mmCIF file of C-alpha atoms in Angstrom:
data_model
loop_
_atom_site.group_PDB
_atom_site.id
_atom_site.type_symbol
_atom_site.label_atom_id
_atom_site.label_comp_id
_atom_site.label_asym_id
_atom_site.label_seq_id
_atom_site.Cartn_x
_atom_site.Cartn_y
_atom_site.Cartn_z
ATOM 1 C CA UNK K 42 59.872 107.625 95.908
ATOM 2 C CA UNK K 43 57.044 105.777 96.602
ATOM 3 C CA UNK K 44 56.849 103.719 100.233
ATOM 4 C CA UNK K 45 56.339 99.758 100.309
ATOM 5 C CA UNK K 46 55.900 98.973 103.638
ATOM 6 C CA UNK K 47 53.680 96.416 103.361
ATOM 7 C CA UNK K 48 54.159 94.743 106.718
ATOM 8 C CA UNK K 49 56.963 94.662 109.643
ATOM 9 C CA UNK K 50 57.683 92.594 112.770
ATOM 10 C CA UNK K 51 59.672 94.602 115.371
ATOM 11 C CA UNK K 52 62.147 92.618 117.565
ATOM 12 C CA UNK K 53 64.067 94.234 120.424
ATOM 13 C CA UNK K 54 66.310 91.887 121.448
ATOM 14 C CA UNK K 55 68.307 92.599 124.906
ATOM 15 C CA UNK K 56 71.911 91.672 125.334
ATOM 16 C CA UNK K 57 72.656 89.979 128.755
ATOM 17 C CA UNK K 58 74.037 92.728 130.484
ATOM 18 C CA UNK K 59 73.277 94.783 133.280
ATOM 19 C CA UNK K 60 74.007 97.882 131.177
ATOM 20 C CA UNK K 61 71.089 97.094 128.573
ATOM 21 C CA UNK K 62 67.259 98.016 129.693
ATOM 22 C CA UNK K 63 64.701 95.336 128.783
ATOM 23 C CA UNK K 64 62.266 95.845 126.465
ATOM 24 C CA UNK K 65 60.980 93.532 123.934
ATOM 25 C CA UNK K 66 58.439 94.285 121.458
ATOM 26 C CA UNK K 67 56.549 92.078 119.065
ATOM 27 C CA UNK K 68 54.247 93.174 116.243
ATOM 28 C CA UNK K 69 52.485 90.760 114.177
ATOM 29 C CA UNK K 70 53.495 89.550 110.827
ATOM 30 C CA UNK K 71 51.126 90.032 108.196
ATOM 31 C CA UNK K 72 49.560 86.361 106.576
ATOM 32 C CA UNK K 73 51.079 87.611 103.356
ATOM 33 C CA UNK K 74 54.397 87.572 104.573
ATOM 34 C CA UNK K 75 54.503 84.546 107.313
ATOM 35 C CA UNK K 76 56.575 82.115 105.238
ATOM 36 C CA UNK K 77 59.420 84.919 104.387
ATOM 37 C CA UNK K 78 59.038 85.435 108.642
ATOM 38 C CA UNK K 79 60.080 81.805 108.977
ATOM 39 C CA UNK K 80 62.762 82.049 106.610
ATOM 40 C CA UNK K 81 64.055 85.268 108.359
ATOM 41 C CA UNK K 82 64.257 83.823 112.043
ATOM 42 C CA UNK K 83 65.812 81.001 110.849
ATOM 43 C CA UNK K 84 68.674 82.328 108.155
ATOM 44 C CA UNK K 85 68.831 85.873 109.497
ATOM 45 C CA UNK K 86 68.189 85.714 113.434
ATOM 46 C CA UNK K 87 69.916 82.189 113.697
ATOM 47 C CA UNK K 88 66.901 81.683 115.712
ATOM 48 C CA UNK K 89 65.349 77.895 116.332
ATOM 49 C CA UNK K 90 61.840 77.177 116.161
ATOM 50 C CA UNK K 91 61.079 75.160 119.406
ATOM 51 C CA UNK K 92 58.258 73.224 117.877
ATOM 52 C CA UNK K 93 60.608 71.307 115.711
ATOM 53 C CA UNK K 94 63.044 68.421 115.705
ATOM 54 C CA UNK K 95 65.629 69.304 113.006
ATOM 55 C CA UNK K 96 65.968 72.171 110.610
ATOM 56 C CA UNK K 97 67.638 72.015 106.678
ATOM 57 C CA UNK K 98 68.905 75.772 105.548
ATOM 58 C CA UNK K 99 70.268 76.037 101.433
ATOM 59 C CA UNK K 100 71.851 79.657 102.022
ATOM 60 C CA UNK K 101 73.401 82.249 99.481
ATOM 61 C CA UNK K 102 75.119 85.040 101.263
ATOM 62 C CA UNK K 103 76.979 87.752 100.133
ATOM 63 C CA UNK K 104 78.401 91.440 100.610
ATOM 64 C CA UNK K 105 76.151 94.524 99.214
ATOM 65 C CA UNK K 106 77.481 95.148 94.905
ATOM 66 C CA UNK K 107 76.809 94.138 91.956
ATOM 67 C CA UNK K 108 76.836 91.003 90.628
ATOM 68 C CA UNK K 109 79.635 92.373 87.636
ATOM 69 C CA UNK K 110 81.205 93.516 90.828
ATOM 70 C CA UNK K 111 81.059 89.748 92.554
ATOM 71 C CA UNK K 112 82.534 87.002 90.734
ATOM 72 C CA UNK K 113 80.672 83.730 91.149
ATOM 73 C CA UNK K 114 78.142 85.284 93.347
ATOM 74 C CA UNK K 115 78.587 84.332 97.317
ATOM 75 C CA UNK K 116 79.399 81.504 98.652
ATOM 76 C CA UNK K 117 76.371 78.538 98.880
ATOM 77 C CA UNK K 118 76.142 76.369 101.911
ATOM 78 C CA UNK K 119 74.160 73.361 103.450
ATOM 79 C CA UNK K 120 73.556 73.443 107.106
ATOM 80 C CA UNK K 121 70.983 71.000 108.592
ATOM 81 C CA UNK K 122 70.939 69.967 112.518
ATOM 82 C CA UNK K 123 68.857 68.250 114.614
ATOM 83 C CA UNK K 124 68.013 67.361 118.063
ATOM 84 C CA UNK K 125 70.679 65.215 119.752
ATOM 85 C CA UNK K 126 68.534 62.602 121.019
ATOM 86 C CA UNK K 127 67.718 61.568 117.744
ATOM 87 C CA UNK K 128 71.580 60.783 117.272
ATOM 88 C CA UNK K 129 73.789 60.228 114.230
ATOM 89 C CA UNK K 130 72.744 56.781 113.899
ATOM 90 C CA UNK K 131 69.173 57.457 112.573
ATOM 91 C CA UNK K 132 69.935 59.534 109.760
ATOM 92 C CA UNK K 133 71.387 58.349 106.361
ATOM 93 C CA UNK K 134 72.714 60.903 103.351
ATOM 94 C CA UNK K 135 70.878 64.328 102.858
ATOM 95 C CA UNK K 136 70.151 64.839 99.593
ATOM 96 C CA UNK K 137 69.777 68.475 98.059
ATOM 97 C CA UNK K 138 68.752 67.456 94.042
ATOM 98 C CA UNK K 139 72.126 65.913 93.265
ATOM 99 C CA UNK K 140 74.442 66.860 96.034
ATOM 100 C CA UNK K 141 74.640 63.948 98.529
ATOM 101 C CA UNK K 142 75.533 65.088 102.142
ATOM 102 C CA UNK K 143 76.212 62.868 105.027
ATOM 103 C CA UNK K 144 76.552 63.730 108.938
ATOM 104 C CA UNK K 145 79.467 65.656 109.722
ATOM 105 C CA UNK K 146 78.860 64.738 113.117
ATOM 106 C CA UNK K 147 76.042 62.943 115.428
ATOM 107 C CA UNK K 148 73.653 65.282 114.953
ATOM 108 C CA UNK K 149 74.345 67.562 112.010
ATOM 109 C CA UNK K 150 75.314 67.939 108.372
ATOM 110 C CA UNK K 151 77.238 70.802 106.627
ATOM 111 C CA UNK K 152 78.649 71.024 102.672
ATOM 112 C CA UNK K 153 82.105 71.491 102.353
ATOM 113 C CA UNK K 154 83.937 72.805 99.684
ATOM 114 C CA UNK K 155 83.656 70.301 96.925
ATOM 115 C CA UNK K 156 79.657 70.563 96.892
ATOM 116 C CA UNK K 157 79.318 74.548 97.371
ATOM 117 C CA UNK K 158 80.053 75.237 93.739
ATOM 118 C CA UNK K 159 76.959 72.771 92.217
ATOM 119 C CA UNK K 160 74.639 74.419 95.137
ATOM 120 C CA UNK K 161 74.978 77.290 93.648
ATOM 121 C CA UNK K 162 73.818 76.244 90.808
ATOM 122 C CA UNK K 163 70.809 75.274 92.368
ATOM 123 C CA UNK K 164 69.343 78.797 93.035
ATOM 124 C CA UNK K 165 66.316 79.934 91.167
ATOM 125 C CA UNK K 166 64.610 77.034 90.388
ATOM 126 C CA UNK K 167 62.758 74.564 92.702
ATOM 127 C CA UNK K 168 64.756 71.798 94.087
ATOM 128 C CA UNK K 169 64.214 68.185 96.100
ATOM 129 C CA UNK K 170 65.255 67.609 99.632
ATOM 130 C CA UNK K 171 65.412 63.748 100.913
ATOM 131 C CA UNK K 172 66.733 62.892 104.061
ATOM 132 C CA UNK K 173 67.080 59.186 104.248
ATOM 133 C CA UNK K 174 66.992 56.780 107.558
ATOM 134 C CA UNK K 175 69.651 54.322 107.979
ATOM 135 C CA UNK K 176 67.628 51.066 108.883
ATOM 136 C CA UNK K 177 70.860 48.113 109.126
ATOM 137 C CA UNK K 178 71.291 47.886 105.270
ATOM 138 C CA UNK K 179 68.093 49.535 103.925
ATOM 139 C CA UNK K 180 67.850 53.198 103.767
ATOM 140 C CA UNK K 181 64.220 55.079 103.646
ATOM 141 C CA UNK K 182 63.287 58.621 103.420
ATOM 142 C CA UNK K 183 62.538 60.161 106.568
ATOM 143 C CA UNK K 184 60.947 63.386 104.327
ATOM 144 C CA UNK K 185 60.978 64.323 100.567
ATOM 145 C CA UNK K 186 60.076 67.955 99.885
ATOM 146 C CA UNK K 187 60.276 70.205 97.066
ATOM 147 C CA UNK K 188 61.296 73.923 98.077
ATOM 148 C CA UNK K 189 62.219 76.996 95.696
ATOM 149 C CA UNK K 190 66.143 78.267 96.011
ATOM 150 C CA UNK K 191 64.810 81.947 94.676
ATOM 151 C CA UNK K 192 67.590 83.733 91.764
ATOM 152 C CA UNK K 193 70.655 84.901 93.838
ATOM 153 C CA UNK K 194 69.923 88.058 95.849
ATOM 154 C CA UNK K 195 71.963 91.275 95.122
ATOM 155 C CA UNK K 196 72.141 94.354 96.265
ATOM 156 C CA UNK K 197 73.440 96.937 93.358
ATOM 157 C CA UNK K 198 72.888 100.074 95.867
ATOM 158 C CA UNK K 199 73.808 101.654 98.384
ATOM 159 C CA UNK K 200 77.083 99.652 98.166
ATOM 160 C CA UNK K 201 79.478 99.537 101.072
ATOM 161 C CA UNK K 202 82.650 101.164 101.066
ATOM 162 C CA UNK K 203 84.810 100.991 104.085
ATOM 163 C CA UNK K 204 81.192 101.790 105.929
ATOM 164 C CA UNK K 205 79.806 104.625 104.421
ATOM 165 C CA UNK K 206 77.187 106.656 105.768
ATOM 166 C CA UNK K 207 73.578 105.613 105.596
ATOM 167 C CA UNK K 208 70.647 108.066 105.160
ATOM 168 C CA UNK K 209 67.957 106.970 107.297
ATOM 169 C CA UNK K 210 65.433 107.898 103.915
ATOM 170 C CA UNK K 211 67.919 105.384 101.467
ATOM 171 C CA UNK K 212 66.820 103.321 99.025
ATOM 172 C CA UNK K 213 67.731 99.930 98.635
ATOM 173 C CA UNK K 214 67.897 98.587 95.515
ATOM 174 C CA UNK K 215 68.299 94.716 94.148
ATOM 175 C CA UNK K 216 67.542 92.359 91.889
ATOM 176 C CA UNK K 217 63.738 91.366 91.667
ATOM 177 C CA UNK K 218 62.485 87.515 90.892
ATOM 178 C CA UNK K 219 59.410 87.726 89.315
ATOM 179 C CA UNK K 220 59.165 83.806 90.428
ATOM 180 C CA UNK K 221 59.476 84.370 93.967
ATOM 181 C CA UNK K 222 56.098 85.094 95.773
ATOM 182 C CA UNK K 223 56.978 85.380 99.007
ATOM 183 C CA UNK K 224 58.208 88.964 99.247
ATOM 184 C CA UNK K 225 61.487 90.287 100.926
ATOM 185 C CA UNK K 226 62.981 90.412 104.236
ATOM 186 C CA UNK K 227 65.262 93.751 105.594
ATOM 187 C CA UNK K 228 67.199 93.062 108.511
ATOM 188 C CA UNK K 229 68.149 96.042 110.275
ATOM 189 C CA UNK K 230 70.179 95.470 113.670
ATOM 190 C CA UNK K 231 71.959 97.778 116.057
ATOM 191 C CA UNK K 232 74.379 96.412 118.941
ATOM 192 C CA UNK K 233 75.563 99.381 121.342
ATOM 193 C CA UNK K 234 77.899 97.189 122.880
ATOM 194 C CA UNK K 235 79.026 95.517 119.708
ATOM 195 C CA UNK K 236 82.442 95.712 118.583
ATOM 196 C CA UNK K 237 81.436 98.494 116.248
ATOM 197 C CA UNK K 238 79.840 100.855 118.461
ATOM 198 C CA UNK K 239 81.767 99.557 121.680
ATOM 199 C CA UNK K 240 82.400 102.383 123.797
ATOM 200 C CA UNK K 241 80.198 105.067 121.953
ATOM 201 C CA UNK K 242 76.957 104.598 123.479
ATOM 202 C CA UNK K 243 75.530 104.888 127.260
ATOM 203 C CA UNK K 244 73.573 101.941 129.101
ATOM 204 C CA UNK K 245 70.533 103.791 128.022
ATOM 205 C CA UNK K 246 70.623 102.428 124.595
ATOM 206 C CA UNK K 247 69.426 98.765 124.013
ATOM 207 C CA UNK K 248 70.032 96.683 121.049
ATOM 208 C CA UNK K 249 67.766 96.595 118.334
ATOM 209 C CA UNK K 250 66.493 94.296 115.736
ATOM 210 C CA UNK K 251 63.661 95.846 112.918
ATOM 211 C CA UNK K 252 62.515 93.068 110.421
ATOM 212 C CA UNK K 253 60.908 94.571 107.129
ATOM 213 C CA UNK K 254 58.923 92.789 104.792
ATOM 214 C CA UNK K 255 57.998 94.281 101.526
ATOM 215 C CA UNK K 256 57.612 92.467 97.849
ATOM 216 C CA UNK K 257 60.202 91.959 95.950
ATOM 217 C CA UNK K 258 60.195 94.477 93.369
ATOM 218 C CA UNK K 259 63.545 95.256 93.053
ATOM 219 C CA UNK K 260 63.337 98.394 95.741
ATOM 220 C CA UNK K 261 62.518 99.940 99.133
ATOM 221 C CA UNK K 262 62.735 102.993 100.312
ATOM 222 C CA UNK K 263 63.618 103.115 104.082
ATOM 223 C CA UNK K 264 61.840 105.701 106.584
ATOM 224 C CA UNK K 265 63.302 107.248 109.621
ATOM 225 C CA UNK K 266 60.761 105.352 111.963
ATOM 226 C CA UNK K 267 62.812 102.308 110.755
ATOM 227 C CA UNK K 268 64.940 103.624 113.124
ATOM 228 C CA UNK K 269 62.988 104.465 115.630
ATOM 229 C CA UNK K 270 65.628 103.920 118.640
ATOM 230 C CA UNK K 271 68.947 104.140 116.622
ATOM 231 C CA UNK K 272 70.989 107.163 117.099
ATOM 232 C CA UNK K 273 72.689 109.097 114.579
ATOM 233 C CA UNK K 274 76.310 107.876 114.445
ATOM 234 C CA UNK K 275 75.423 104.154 115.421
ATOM 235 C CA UNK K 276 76.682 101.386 112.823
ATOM 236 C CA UNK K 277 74.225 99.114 111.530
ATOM 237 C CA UNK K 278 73.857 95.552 109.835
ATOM 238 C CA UNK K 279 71.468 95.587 107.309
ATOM 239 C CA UNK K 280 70.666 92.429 105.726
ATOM 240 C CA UNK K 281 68.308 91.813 102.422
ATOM 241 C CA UNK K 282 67.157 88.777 101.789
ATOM 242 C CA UNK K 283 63.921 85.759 100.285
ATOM 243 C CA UNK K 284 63.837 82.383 100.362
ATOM 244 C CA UNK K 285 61.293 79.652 101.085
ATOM 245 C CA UNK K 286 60.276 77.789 103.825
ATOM 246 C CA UNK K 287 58.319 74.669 103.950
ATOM 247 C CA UNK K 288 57.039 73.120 107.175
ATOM 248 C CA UNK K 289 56.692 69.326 107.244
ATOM 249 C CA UNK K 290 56.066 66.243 108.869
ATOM 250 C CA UNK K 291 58.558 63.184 108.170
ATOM 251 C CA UNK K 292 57.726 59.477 108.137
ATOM 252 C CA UNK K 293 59.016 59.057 112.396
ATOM 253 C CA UNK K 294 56.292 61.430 112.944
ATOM 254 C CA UNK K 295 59.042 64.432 113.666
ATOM 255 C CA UNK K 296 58.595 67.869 112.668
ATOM 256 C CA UNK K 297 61.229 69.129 110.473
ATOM 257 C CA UNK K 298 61.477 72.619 108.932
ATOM 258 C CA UNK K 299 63.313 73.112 105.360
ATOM 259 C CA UNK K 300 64.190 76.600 104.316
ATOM 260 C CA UNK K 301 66.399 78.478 101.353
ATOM 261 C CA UNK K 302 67.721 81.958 101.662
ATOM 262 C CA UNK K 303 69.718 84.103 99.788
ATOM 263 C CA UNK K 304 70.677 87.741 100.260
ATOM 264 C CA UNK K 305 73.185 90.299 100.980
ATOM 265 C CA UNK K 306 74.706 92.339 104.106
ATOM 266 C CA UNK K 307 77.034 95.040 104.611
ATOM 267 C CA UNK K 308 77.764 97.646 107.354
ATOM 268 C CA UNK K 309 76.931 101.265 107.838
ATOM 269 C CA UNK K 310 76.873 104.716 109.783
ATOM 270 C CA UNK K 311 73.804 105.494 110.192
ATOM 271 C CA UNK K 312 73.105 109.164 110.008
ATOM 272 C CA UNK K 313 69.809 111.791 109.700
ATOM 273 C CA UNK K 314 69.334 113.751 106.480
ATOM 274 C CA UNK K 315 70.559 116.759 107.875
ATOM 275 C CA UNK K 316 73.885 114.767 110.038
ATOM 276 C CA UNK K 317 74.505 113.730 106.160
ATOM 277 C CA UNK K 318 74.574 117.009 104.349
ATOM 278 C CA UNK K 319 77.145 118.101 106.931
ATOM 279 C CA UNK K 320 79.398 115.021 106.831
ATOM 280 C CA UNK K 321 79.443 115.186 102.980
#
């Protein structure tokens, strides 16, 4: 199987204990594959970027199988905040195409229930964002943007079951879009003192976070230097995932950031080739 590795950034992130070593190491993204490291930090780290003033995420998330396997696909969501001293008051609705969202509180909006189902809909194709300023009775856009929700991310194989073992040589497999040209993100991340592994590993361990970008072909095969500092044993996240990400500037003169993901996750045991053989 051939190797894709086109491009990684390497996080080590520590956990604020005085059990966990520090070290933190960076490696650059790739140009190719900056856009799909914006939509990463954002949708998979949960991570803010400082420069900004608000942030609009249209995420699709989902368990590893099939799509014959899940029923509707996973569950679509709306989550935009922004900073607090900018206050309920100066925003009006959000508007993702034809879903109109207003704040849940001062300084964010979220879709409930009623709107999930027509978000949905709104993956693979290229879709408007408007957020609109409340100004007594008139309302103005604060930013229009047009951003691609890529085709609903699955993950066919390996599949989950109860967390089943994980060779560190696997290949992933999922659904390509031959529309979406910003490649594919692989989340790998290991927590020693997570609930999962709490209790099996020493303070020499450290928690780990590997991003992988490749293109989004439909496969990857992973390595054992993904796993450079993961023992055999530990349980793993893994999260696949694209999206888009669009960087802009609204009418106040405020950064804002819009992004889409969608993708898949599931847990496993993460074990050498030869760890395998014997626990099969």
């Amino acid at each position: 199987m051939k190797n894709k590795l086109f491009g990684f950034g390497l996080i080590l992130l520590v956990l604020a204990t005085n059990a966990c070593q520090k070290d933190v190491s960076i490696t650059p993204v790739p140009e190719r594959y900056q856009k799909l490291e914006k939509v990463a930090t954002l949708g998979g780290l949960k991570q803010m970027l400082h420069h900004a003033s608000g942030a609009i995420g249209i995420t699709n998330l989902k368990p590893f199988g099939p799509e014959s396997l899940l029923s509707g696909g996973g569950p679509s969501e709306v989550f935009a905040s922004f900073s607090a001293e900018e206050g309920r008051a100066t925003f009006g609705a959000l508007m993702i195409q034809n879903t109109i969202l207003t704040p849940s509180t001062y300084d964010y909006y979220q879709s409930g229930a009623e709107e999930r189902a027509t978000i949905q809909g709104y993956f693979g194709a290229t879709q408007s964002v408007i957020l609109l300023d409340v100004e007594g009775a008139s309302e103005a856009a604060i930013l229009v943007e047009d951003i691609y929700l890529p085709k609903e991310l699955f993950v066919h194989d390996p599949i989950e079951r109860g967390r089943d073992y994980l060779a560190k040589t696997s290949t992933i497999h999922w659904n390509p879009d031959p529309h979406n040209t910003n490649g594919v993100f692989i989340l790998i991340d290991f927590l020693p003192e997570g609930e999962e592994n709490a209790g099996r590993f020493n303070s020499d361990f450290v928690s780990h976070r590997k991003l992988i970008y490749t293109e989004d072909d439909g496969e990857y095969q992973l390595q054992v230097t993904d796993f450079n500092i993961i023992p055999d044993g530990a349980y793993v996240s893994l999260l696949v995932g694209r999206g888009d990400y669009v960087e802009t500037t609204g009418s106040n003169g405020r950064t804002y950031l819009v992004y889409s993901l969608t993708g898949a996750t599931a847990w496993f045991q993460v074990m050498g080739n030869d760890a395998l053989d014997g626990a099969q």
